Every structure is written in C-alpha cells, then in structure tokens.
mmCIF file of C-alpha atoms in Angstrom:
data_model
loop_
_atom_site.group_PDB
_atom_site.id
_atom_site.type_symbol
_atom_site.label_atom_id
_atom_site.label_comp_id
_atom_site.label_asym_id
_atom_site.label_seq_id
_atom_site.Cartn_x
_atom_site.Cartn_y
_atom_site.Cartn_z
ATOM 1 C CA MET A 1 -0.191 8.120 -17.698
ATOM 2 C CA SER A 2 -1.343 11.583 -16.325
ATOM 3 C CA LEU A 3 -2.810 10.151 -13.378
ATOM 4 C CA PRO A 4 0.055 8.354 -11.156
ATOM 5 C CA VAL A 5 -1.413 4.741 -11.039
ATOM 6 C CA GLY A 6 0.641 1.672 -9.296
ATOM 7 C CA ILE A 7 -0.156 -2.125 -9.509
ATOM 8 C CA ASN A 8 -0.487 -4.766 -7.115
ATOM 9 C CA VAL A 9 2.384 -7.502 -7.613
ATOM 10 C CA PRO A 10 0.717 -11.235 -7.849
ATOM 11 C CA GLN A 11 2.296 -13.713 -5.075
ATOM 12 C CA ASP A 12 -0.292 -16.496 -5.924
ATOM 13 C CA TRP A 13 2.155 -18.055 -8.160
ATOM 14 C CA LEU A 14 4.772 -18.552 -5.513
ATOM 15 C CA SER A 15 2.992 -21.408 -3.813
ATOM 16 C CA GLU A 16 5.303 -23.553 -6.587
ATOM 17 C CA PRO A 17 9.116 -23.090 -6.264
ATOM 18 C CA GLY A 18 11.138 -21.462 -9.013
ATOM 19 C CA GLN A 19 8.511 -18.464 -9.889
ATOM 20 C CA MET A 20 10.526 -15.406 -9.019
ATOM 21 C CA GLY A 21 11.133 -14.630 -13.117
ATOM 22 C CA ARG A 22 7.940 -14.794 -13.222
ATOM 23 C CA VAL A 23 7.657 -11.688 -10.301
ATOM 24 C CA ARG A 24 10.647 -10.631 -12.216
ATOM 25 C CA ASP A 25 8.953 -10.039 -15.681
ATOM 26 C CA PHE A 26 5.440 -8.792 -14.182
ATOM 27 C CA ALA A 27 7.684 -5.829 -12.874
ATOM 28 C CA ALA A 28 9.799 -4.835 -15.740
ATOM 29 C CA ARG A 29 6.437 -5.187 -17.785
ATOM 30 C CA ALA A 30 4.758 -2.990 -15.840
ATOM 31 C CA GLU A 31 7.608 -0.478 -15.337
ATOM 32 C CA ALA A 32 7.275 -0.125 -19.205
ATOM 33 C CA LEU A 33 3.864 0.138 -19.449
ATOM 34 C CA GLY A 34 3.997 3.252 -17.233
ATOM 35 C CA PHE A 35 2.558 2.511 -14.339
ATOM 36 C CA ASP A 36 4.171 4.683 -11.569
ATOM 37 C CA SER A 37 4.655 2.371 -8.696
ATOM 38 C CA LEU A 38 4.719 -1.679 -7.485
ATOM 39 C CA TRP A 39 3.348 -2.423 -4.548
ATOM 40 C CA VAL A 40 2.949 -6.039 -1.914
ATOM 41 C CA THR A 41 1.128 -6.620 1.219
ATOM 42 C CA GLU A 42 2.623 -7.780 4.652
ATOM 43 C CA SER A 43 0.275 -10.760 5.316
ATOM 44 C CA VAL A 44 2.918 -13.567 8.052
ATOM 45 C CA THR A 45 0.207 -16.192 8.931
ATOM 46 C CA ASN A 46 -1.767 -16.136 5.907
ATOM 47 C CA ALA A 47 -2.207 -19.471 4.326
ATOM 48 C CA THR A 48 -1.831 -18.458 0.271
ATOM 49 C CA PRO A 49 1.534 -17.318 0.052
ATOM 50 C CA ASN A 50 2.727 -13.753 0.815
ATOM 51 C CA LEU A 51 6.623 -12.769 0.744
ATOM 52 C CA ASP A 52 8.123 -10.499 3.025
ATOM 53 C CA PRO A 53 7.612 -6.762 1.958
ATOM 54 C CA ILE A 54 11.107 -5.782 2.990
ATOM 55 C CA ALA A 55 12.971 -9.103 1.196
ATOM 56 C CA ILE A 56 10.341 -8.867 -2.444
ATOM 57 C CA LEU A 57 10.695 -5.306 -2.745
ATOM 58 C CA SER A 58 14.580 -5.693 -2.216
ATOM 59 C CA TYR A 59 14.821 -8.415 -5.581
ATOM 60 C CA LEU A 60 12.290 -5.650 -7.294
ATOM 61 C CA ALA A 61 14.670 -2.918 -6.851
ATOM 62 C CA ALA A 62 17.239 -4.815 -8.369
ATOM 63 C CA CYS A 63 14.910 -5.739 -10.817
ATOM 64 C CA THR A 64 13.444 -2.108 -12.126
ATOM 65 C CA SER A 65 15.376 1.080 -12.537
ATOM 66 C CA LYS A 66 12.394 4.258 -11.889
ATOM 67 C CA VAL A 67 9.119 2.297 -10.545
ATOM 68 C CA ARG A 68 8.324 3.279 -6.971
ATOM 69 C CA LEU A 69 7.674 0.295 -4.834
ATOM 70 C CA GLY A 70 5.364 0.553 -2.060
ATOM 71 C CA VAL A 71 3.861 -1.780 1.192
ATOM 72 C CA ALA A 72 0.328 -1.131 1.916
ATOM 73 C CA VAL A 73 0.567 -2.175 5.080
ATOM 74 C CA MET A 74 3.607 -2.984 6.939
ATOM 75 C CA LEU A 75 1.796 -4.572 10.034
ATOM 76 C CA LEU A 76 4.259 -2.026 12.183
ATOM 77 C CA THR A 77 3.009 -3.444 15.580
ATOM 78 C CA LEU A 78 4.377 -7.226 14.783
ATOM 79 C CA HIS A 79 7.943 -5.467 14.447
ATOM 80 C CA ASN A 80 10.847 -4.029 16.300
ATOM 81 C CA PRO A 81 10.931 -0.803 15.576
ATOM 82 C CA ILE A 82 14.774 -0.098 15.839
ATOM 83 C CA GLN A 83 14.980 -3.628 13.227
ATOM 84 C CA LEU A 84 12.446 -1.906 10.791
ATOM 85 C CA ALA A 85 13.945 1.713 10.570
ATOM 86 C CA LYS A 86 17.436 -0.147 9.592
ATOM 87 C CA SER A 87 15.354 -2.106 7.072
ATOM 88 C CA VAL A 88 13.527 0.612 5.487
ATOM 89 C CA ALA A 89 16.198 2.815 5.724
ATOM 90 C CA SER A 90 18.498 -0.039 3.766
ATOM 91 C CA LEU A 91 16.050 -0.960 1.381
ATOM 92 C CA ASP A 92 15.351 3.022 0.510
ATOM 93 C CA TYR A 93 19.330 2.916 -0.117
ATOM 94 C CA LEU A 94 18.777 -0.073 -2.606
ATOM 95 C CA SER A 95 16.242 1.404 -4.610
ATOM 96 C CA ASP A 96 17.868 4.726 -4.603
ATOM 97 C CA GLY A 97 15.028 6.465 -3.337
ATOM 98 C CA ARG A 98 12.249 4.636 -4.975
ATOM 99 C CA LEU A 99 10.323 3.187 -1.792
ATOM 100 C CA ASP A 100 6.726 4.397 -0.408
ATOM 101 C CA LEU A 101 5.999 3.217 2.967
ATOM 102 C CA GLY A 102 2.303 2.296 4.017
ATOM 103 C CA LEU A 103 1.602 1.420 7.803
ATOM 104 C CA GLY A 104 -1.079 0.195 9.653
ATOM 105 C CA ILE A 105 -2.016 -1.768 13.080
ATOM 106 C CA GLY A 106 -1.264 -5.614 13.002
ATOM 107 C CA GLN A 107 -4.897 -6.691 13.072
ATOM 108 C CA GLY A 108 -4.980 -8.203 16.770
ATOM 109 C CA LYS A 109 -2.229 -10.207 15.893
ATOM 110 C CA GLU A 110 -0.379 -8.793 18.504
ATOM 111 C CA ALA A 111 -0.153 -11.894 20.898
ATOM 112 C CA GLN A 112 0.986 -14.288 18.427
ATOM 113 C CA PHE A 113 4.022 -12.614 17.823
ATOM 114 C CA GLY A 114 5.067 -12.078 21.576
ATOM 115 C CA TYR A 115 3.890 -8.318 21.825
ATOM 116 C CA PRO A 116 1.337 -6.472 23.884
ATOM 117 C CA ALA A 117 -2.058 -6.357 22.366
ATOM 118 C CA ASP A 118 -3.125 -3.729 24.759
ATOM 119 C CA LYS A 119 -2.290 -0.295 23.743
ATOM 120 C CA ARG A 120 -2.109 -0.834 20.671
ATOM 121 C CA VAL A 121 -2.707 2.341 19.177
ATOM 122 C CA GLY A 122 -0.116 4.290 21.574
ATOM 123 C CA ARG A 123 3.031 1.464 20.789
ATOM 124 C CA PHE A 124 2.137 1.910 17.260
ATOM 125 C CA LEU A 125 2.877 5.898 17.567
ATOM 126 C CA GLU A 126 5.960 5.468 19.924
ATOM 127 C CA MET A 127 7.384 3.242 17.052
ATOM 128 C CA LEU A 128 7.200 5.678 14.524
ATOM 129 C CA ASP A 129 8.654 8.414 16.099
ATOM 130 C CA VAL A 130 11.497 5.663 17.333
ATOM 131 C CA MET A 131 11.924 5.063 13.637
ATOM 132 C CA LYS A 132 12.028 8.803 12.548
ATOM 133 C CA ALA A 133 14.365 9.677 14.777
ATOM 134 C CA PHE A 134 16.933 6.990 13.553
ATOM 135 C CA TRP A 135 15.845 8.543 10.048
ATOM 136 C CA THR A 136 16.324 12.208 10.585
ATOM 137 C CA GLU A 137 18.893 12.628 13.649
ATOM 138 C CA GLU A 138 22.395 11.865 13.505
ATOM 139 C CA ARG A 139 22.318 10.122 16.281
ATOM 140 C CA ALA A 140 18.846 9.066 17.709
ATOM 141 C CA ASN A 141 17.582 10.335 21.141
ATOM 142 C CA HIS A 142 13.775 9.553 22.312
ATOM 143 C CA GLN A 143 12.274 9.222 25.525
ATOM 144 C CA GLY A 144 8.880 7.444 25.566
ATOM 145 C CA GLU A 145 6.837 4.305 27.529
ATOM 146 C CA ARG A 146 8.538 1.768 25.707
ATOM 147 C CA TRP A 147 11.930 2.972 24.280
ATOM 148 C CA GLN A 148 14.576 4.887 25.779
ATOM 149 C CA LEU A 149 17.259 5.964 23.318
ATOM 150 C CA THR A 150 20.577 7.817 23.846
ATOM 151 C CA ASP A 151 22.636 8.875 20.774
ATOM 152 C CA LEU A 152 22.420 5.719 18.600
ATOM 153 C CA PRO A 153 23.765 5.880 15.089
ATOM 154 C CA MET A 154 22.502 4.143 12.320
ATOM 155 C CA GLN A 155 23.692 4.395 8.943
ATOM 156 C CA PRO A 156 23.110 4.866 5.849
ATOM 157 C CA LYS A 157 19.953 7.153 6.549
ATOM 158 C CA PRO A 158 17.106 6.886 3.574
ATOM 159 C CA VAL A 159 18.087 8.666 -0.080
ATOM 160 C CA GLN A 160 14.787 10.608 0.966
ATOM 161 C CA ARG A 161 14.717 12.927 3.241
ATOM 162 C CA PRO A 162 13.685 13.560 5.855
ATOM 163 C CA HIS A 163 12.561 9.442 5.236
ATOM 164 C CA PRO A 164 10.303 7.899 2.596
ATOM 165 C CA PRO A 165 6.628 8.707 2.532
ATOM 166 C CA ILE A 166 4.626 7.259 4.808
ATOM 167 C CA TRP A 167 1.224 6.299 3.889
ATOM 168 C CA LEU A 168 -1.220 5.343 6.772
ATOM 169 C CA GLY A 169 -4.232 2.991 5.683
ATOM 170 C CA GLY A 170 -7.384 1.509 7.658
ATOM 171 C CA ARG A 171 -11.023 2.137 7.451
ATOM 172 C CA VAL A 172 -12.042 4.311 10.640
ATOM 173 C CA ARG A 173 -11.688 7.706 11.515
ATOM 174 C CA ALA A 174 -9.329 7.610 14.155
ATOM 175 C CA VAL A 175 -6.590 5.961 11.118
ATOM 176 C CA VAL A 176 -7.720 9.102 9.156
ATOM 177 C CA ARG A 177 -6.979 11.425 11.994
ATOM 178 C CA ARG A 178 -3.456 9.754 12.741
ATOM 179 C CA ALA A 179 -2.585 9.996 8.601
ATOM 180 C CA VAL A 180 -2.975 13.647 9.388
ATOM 181 C CA GLN A 181 -0.955 14.099 12.378
ATOM 182 C CA HIS A 182 1.782 11.612 11.560
ATOM 183 C CA GLY A 183 1.810 10.280 7.748
ATOM 184 C CA ASP A 184 2.332 12.003 4.572
ATOM 185 C CA GLY A 185 -0.439 10.528 3.012
ATOM 186 C CA PHE A 186 -3.795 8.658 3.404
ATOM 187 C CA VAL A 187 -4.380 4.766 1.433
ATOM 188 C CA GLY A 188 -7.556 4.038 1.158
ATOM 189 C CA ALA A 189 -7.911 0.021 1.987
ATOM 190 C CA GLY A 190 -9.204 -2.296 -0.356
ATOM 191 C CA MET A 191 -11.235 -4.014 2.001
ATOM 192 C CA ALA A 192 -13.392 -0.496 1.640
ATOM 193 C CA SER A 193 -15.845 0.015 -0.980
ATOM 194 C CA SER A 194 -16.008 3.434 -3.138
ATOM 195 C CA GLU A 195 -18.714 4.480 -0.941
ATOM 196 C CA ASP A 196 -16.686 3.899 2.033
ATOM 197 C CA PHE A 197 -13.561 5.853 0.963
ATOM 198 C CA MET A 198 -15.920 8.806 -0.026
ATOM 199 C CA ALA A 199 -16.899 9.100 3.523
ATOM 200 C CA GLN A 200 -13.183 8.339 4.062
ATOM 201 C CA LEU A 201 -11.916 11.846 2.365
ATOM 202 C CA GLY A 202 -15.147 13.890 3.672
ATOM 203 C CA TRP A 203 -13.681 12.858 6.956
ATOM 204 C CA LEU A 204 -10.091 13.555 5.465
ATOM 205 C CA TYR A 205 -10.630 17.141 4.362
ATOM 206 C CA GLU A 206 -12.207 18.065 8.091
ATOM 207 C CA GLU A 207 -9.123 16.099 9.436
ATOM 208 C CA LEU A 208 -6.303 18.115 6.994
ATOM 209 C CA ALA A 209 -8.465 21.710 7.733
ATOM 210 C CA ALA A 210 -8.165 21.055 11.924
ATOM 211 C CA ALA A 211 -4.956 20.352 11.708
ATOM 212 C CA GLY A 212 -4.300 23.386 9.362
ATOM 213 C CA VAL A 213 -2.414 20.738 6.748
ATOM 214 C CA ASP A 214 -2.668 22.175 3.072
ATOM 215 C CA PRO A 215 -4.680 19.620 1.299
ATOM 216 C CA ALA A 216 -2.590 20.076 -2.104
ATOM 217 C CA GLY A 217 0.319 18.487 -0.849
ATOM 218 C CA PHE A 218 -1.374 15.237 1.199
ATOM 219 C CA ARG A 219 -1.006 12.265 -0.556
ATOM 220 C CA ILE A 220 -4.200 10.251 -1.006
ATOM 221 C CA SER A 221 -4.412 6.942 -2.535
ATOM 222 C CA LYS A 222 -6.897 3.662 -2.892
ATOM 223 C CA ARG A 223 -6.672 -0.035 -3.326
ATOM 224 C CA VAL A 224 -9.165 -1.423 -6.078
ATOM 225 C CA TYR A 225 -10.010 -4.900 -6.524
ATOM 226 C CA LEU A 226 -10.722 -5.482 -10.082
ATOM 227 C CA THR A 227 -11.165 -7.372 -13.657
ATOM 228 C CA VAL A 228 -11.684 -6.380 -17.108
ATOM 229 C CA SER A 229 -14.183 -8.726 -18.083
ATOM 230 C CA ASP A 230 -15.849 -9.907 -21.205
ATOM 231 C CA SER A 231 -17.813 -12.143 -19.654
ATOM 232 C CA PRO A 232 -18.755 -10.649 -16.060
ATOM 233 C CA GLN A 233 -20.797 -13.296 -14.921
ATOM 234 C CA ALA A 234 -18.228 -15.875 -14.914
ATOM 235 C CA ASP A 235 -15.604 -13.523 -13.699
ATOM 236 C CA TRP A 236 -17.991 -12.534 -10.806
ATOM 237 C CA GLU A 237 -17.884 -16.042 -9.713
ATOM 238 C CA ARG A 238 -14.088 -16.180 -9.704
ATOM 239 C CA ALA A 239 -13.481 -12.933 -7.953
ATOM 240 C CA ARG A 240 -15.908 -14.948 -5.270
ATOM 241 C CA ALA A 241 -13.811 -17.752 -5.142
ATOM 242 C CA TRP A 242 -10.464 -15.723 -4.636
ATOM 243 C CA PHE A 243 -12.235 -13.321 -2.035
ATOM 244 C CA GLN A 244 -12.850 -17.135 -0.196
ATOM 245 C CA ALA A 245 -9.266 -18.739 -0.724
ATOM 246 C CA HIS A 246 -7.790 -15.242 0.440
ATOM 247 C CA TYR A 247 -10.322 -14.213 2.815
ATOM 248 C CA GLY A 248 -13.055 -16.612 4.126
ATOM 249 C CA ASN A 249 -15.561 -14.586 2.495
ATOM 250 C CA GLY A 250 -16.549 -14.808 -1.187
ATOM 251 C CA ALA A 251 -19.485 -12.164 -0.821
ATOM 252 C CA LEU A 252 -16.948 -9.559 0.197
ATOM 253 C CA ALA A 253 -16.635 -9.228 -3.697
ATOM 254 C CA ASP A 254 -20.065 -8.154 -4.681
ATOM 255 C CA ARG A 255 -19.405 -5.205 -2.140
ATOM 256 C CA ILE A 256 -15.667 -3.754 -2.830
ATOM 257 C CA THR A 257 -14.662 -5.392 -6.254
ATOM 258 C CA LEU A 258 -15.258 -4.028 -9.839
ATOM 259 C CA VAL A 259 -15.727 -6.614 -12.462
ATOM 260 C CA GLY A 260 -16.863 -5.469 -16.177
ATOM 261 C CA SER A 261 -15.966 -3.220 -19.502
ATOM 262 C CA PRO A 262 -13.529 -1.315 -19.460
ATOM 263 C CA ALA A 263 -15.579 1.596 -20.069
ATOM 264 C CA LEU A 264 -17.821 0.521 -16.871
ATOM 265 C CA LEU A 265 -14.014 0.258 -14.601
ATOM 266 C CA SER A 266 -12.750 3.417 -16.341
ATOM 267 C CA ALA A 267 -15.975 5.321 -14.997
ATOM 268 C CA GLU A 268 -16.211 3.481 -11.577
ATOM 269 C CA LEU A 269 -12.651 4.649 -11.244
ATOM 270 C CA ASN A 270 -12.969 8.290 -11.963
ATOM 271 C CA ARG A 271 -15.534 8.332 -9.508
ATOM 272 C CA LEU A 272 -12.728 7.905 -6.759
ATOM 273 C CA ILE A 273 -10.363 10.499 -8.839
ATOM 274 C CA ASN A 274 -13.309 13.005 -8.902
ATOM 275 C CA ALA A 275 -13.949 12.573 -5.250
ATOM 276 C CA GLY A 276 -10.390 13.549 -3.984
ATOM 277 C CA ALA A 277 -8.230 10.126 -4.944
ATOM 278 C CA LYS A 278 -4.704 11.441 -6.345
ATOM 279 C CA HIS A 279 -3.480 7.808 -6.670
ATOM 280 C CA LEU A 280 -4.773 4.521 -7.441
ATOM 281 C CA LEU A 281 -3.348 0.925 -6.781
ATOM 282 C CA LEU A 282 -5.293 -1.527 -8.966
ATOM 283 C CA ASN A 283 -5.364 -5.190 -7.580
ATOM 284 C CA PRO A 284 -6.336 -7.632 -10.154
ATOM 285 C CA LEU A 285 -7.048 -10.901 -9.211
ATOM 286 C CA PHE A 286 -6.266 -13.077 -11.295
ATOM 287 C CA ASP A 287 -4.313 -13.525 -14.822
ATOM 288 C CA GLU A 288 -2.815 -10.685 -13.198
ATOM 289 C CA THR A 289 -0.648 -10.111 -16.848
ATOM 290 C CA GLU A 290 -3.104 -10.220 -19.121
ATOM 291 C CA GLN A 291 -5.533 -7.788 -16.868
ATOM 292 C CA MET A 292 -2.009 -5.052 -16.524
ATOM 293 C CA GLU A 293 -1.866 -5.383 -20.189
ATOM 294 C CA ARG A 294 -5.654 -4.505 -20.651
ATOM 295 C CA LEU A 295 -5.794 -2.049 -17.655
ATOM 296 C CA ALA A 296 -2.972 0.254 -19.220
ATOM 297 C CA ALA A 297 -4.192 0.028 -22.729
ATOM 298 C CA GLU A 298 -8.375 0.402 -22.357
ATOM 299 C CA VAL A 299 -8.582 1.742 -18.646
ATOM 300 C CA VAL A 300 -5.331 3.717 -17.392
ATOM 301 C CA PRO A 301 -5.756 6.460 -20.425
ATOM 302 C CA ASN A 302 -9.418 7.154 -19.843
ATOM 303 C CA LEU A 303 -8.830 7.913 -16.234
ATOM 304 C CA GLY A 304 -8.165 11.975 -14.766
ATOM 305 C CA ALA A 305 -6.865 14.663 -16.503
ATOM 306 C CA ALA A 306 -7.112 12.371 -19.940
ATOM 307 C CA ASN A 307 -10.617 12.240 -19.541
ATOM 308 C CA GLY A 308 -10.734 15.546 -19.348
#
C-alpha cells in the first residue's frame, strides 16, 4: 500500500463470549493484507461491546508483529494521568514501539467518573504535560494547578522516543489548534463529513503556519465509515440501522458514511487525500472481514500515489 491505510478492529462480535479468536484472525489478516495499522476506540458506558483500548491493543500486540496499533481516541479526562502514562508506556513496550495514541476530551461524562466537569480543556492539557513528564524525564517533575510531582520515577519508558505519536481528535477549531500546539498529528473524527474534514484542514494549515510548524512532518488522518456495496439500497438501510444501534441516530449514516462501488469509494477517498489527508482509518460497519478483503483488493490500490 503506497498510502498508509489503517483499519478499525470490529468489536460488535464481542456481545457473546469466546469471540477473541475472530478478532485475532482479523488482525492477522489485516497485517497480511498490508494495512499499516489497527485501530480501536474508547467507549466505557455504551450499550454496544467495546473492550478497554489498552487491554485489546495489548492482546493485538501479541497477535501481530509489525502492524501499528492505535486508539482514536482515548478520552483523556476520564483517566488519572499517572496511571494512564504507565499503561501507555507499558503498551508501547509490549508492542516494541508500535503504539499510536489518539486523545480527546471526555464527551461530557467526567461527572459520571467522579472528575470535575468544569475546566476540561485546562485539565486535559495539564494531564498531557504530566504524562509527557513521565515518558521523557528520568524522574518526573511537574508543578501545576492539579498535579504536583517531584522526582517521581517510572520505568520502563516507552520504546518510541520521546513518546508514542500523539494524535488529537475532534471537530472544532480549538481542537485543531491544540493538535498543532501539543500533538504530533490530527485525526478527523468519523462523525465529521468529508466537507467538515476539508474545512478542518483549512484551519489546520492556518494553525501550522501560525505556530511555525512544518506541515511535512505533521500527521493527518481521517476515520471514514464505509461499505463496499453491490446492493447500495439494501446496504444504506443496514448502515442506518448500525448508526441507530451505536449512536441512537440512523440518519447520521446519510451525512457521514460512504456506501457504494469500489470506484465510488476510491473517488471519495481520493478527495480526502487530495485535500491533505496523509493517512486513512477505514471503518467498515458490518461484514467486516469480507469488507476488509474487498477494500484491500478493490479500493486501496486506487488511493494516493497509486492513483497518480
């Protein structure tokens, strides 16, 4: 694959016990097909199955050898930064430096977890500073509004130095600015349409210029919900049912999902690439293994440099 393309790891299978073999086989096949990365999400209190991202990525690290392992996104403000710094460093060590860490703010659920719901952005940024201190300093030191650390050791450090790539995700300009100022990349949300993402890229290039950051070294990805379909009418109905089950709003499918032939999907994905996406995170909604095979054979070869 000339353009780095990742794929979402399906977890709807996990509504029944004994399904991890299917996840293992999916991951192994994705690696064999040449996908550059496997991605999961964090969702703690949803009704649909979703394993803890550190846990499932640790499992996938043992099932694979070279494919990168990402979470997009982990809801940072629902965590303790010291414990999360340890978990992230451990996962990067277990995977021999294959982790990509996407971070976001906690979707307004902080109070459910016993954390303050106000000043979320300030807490997010301080938490990120705390984690970076543990990853980059022999002994972490940090004097902030909420955390005060003096000469605290943490070993082992992440394999990737100074730390795993940090992607910030979201849909508003403030998130784009934070990605430039505090992260290594920006990941466009699956809930953002192609047009939304292109507007975000306009903000992104303005923020990169303002910060004096070279765009060539800044990572840009987009999660895309999609289905390769020979029966679009039927698959649109399935897509609406999927969004109804996962987000309580079936109409979202019509705004943010791609359903259609390989040629149609290739053209739409190339629009994102031509606009500035350097990486794509493909997220089939159903028939995930079959979809992965078709995407690898019929869509991905048409993307980016391979498309001329």
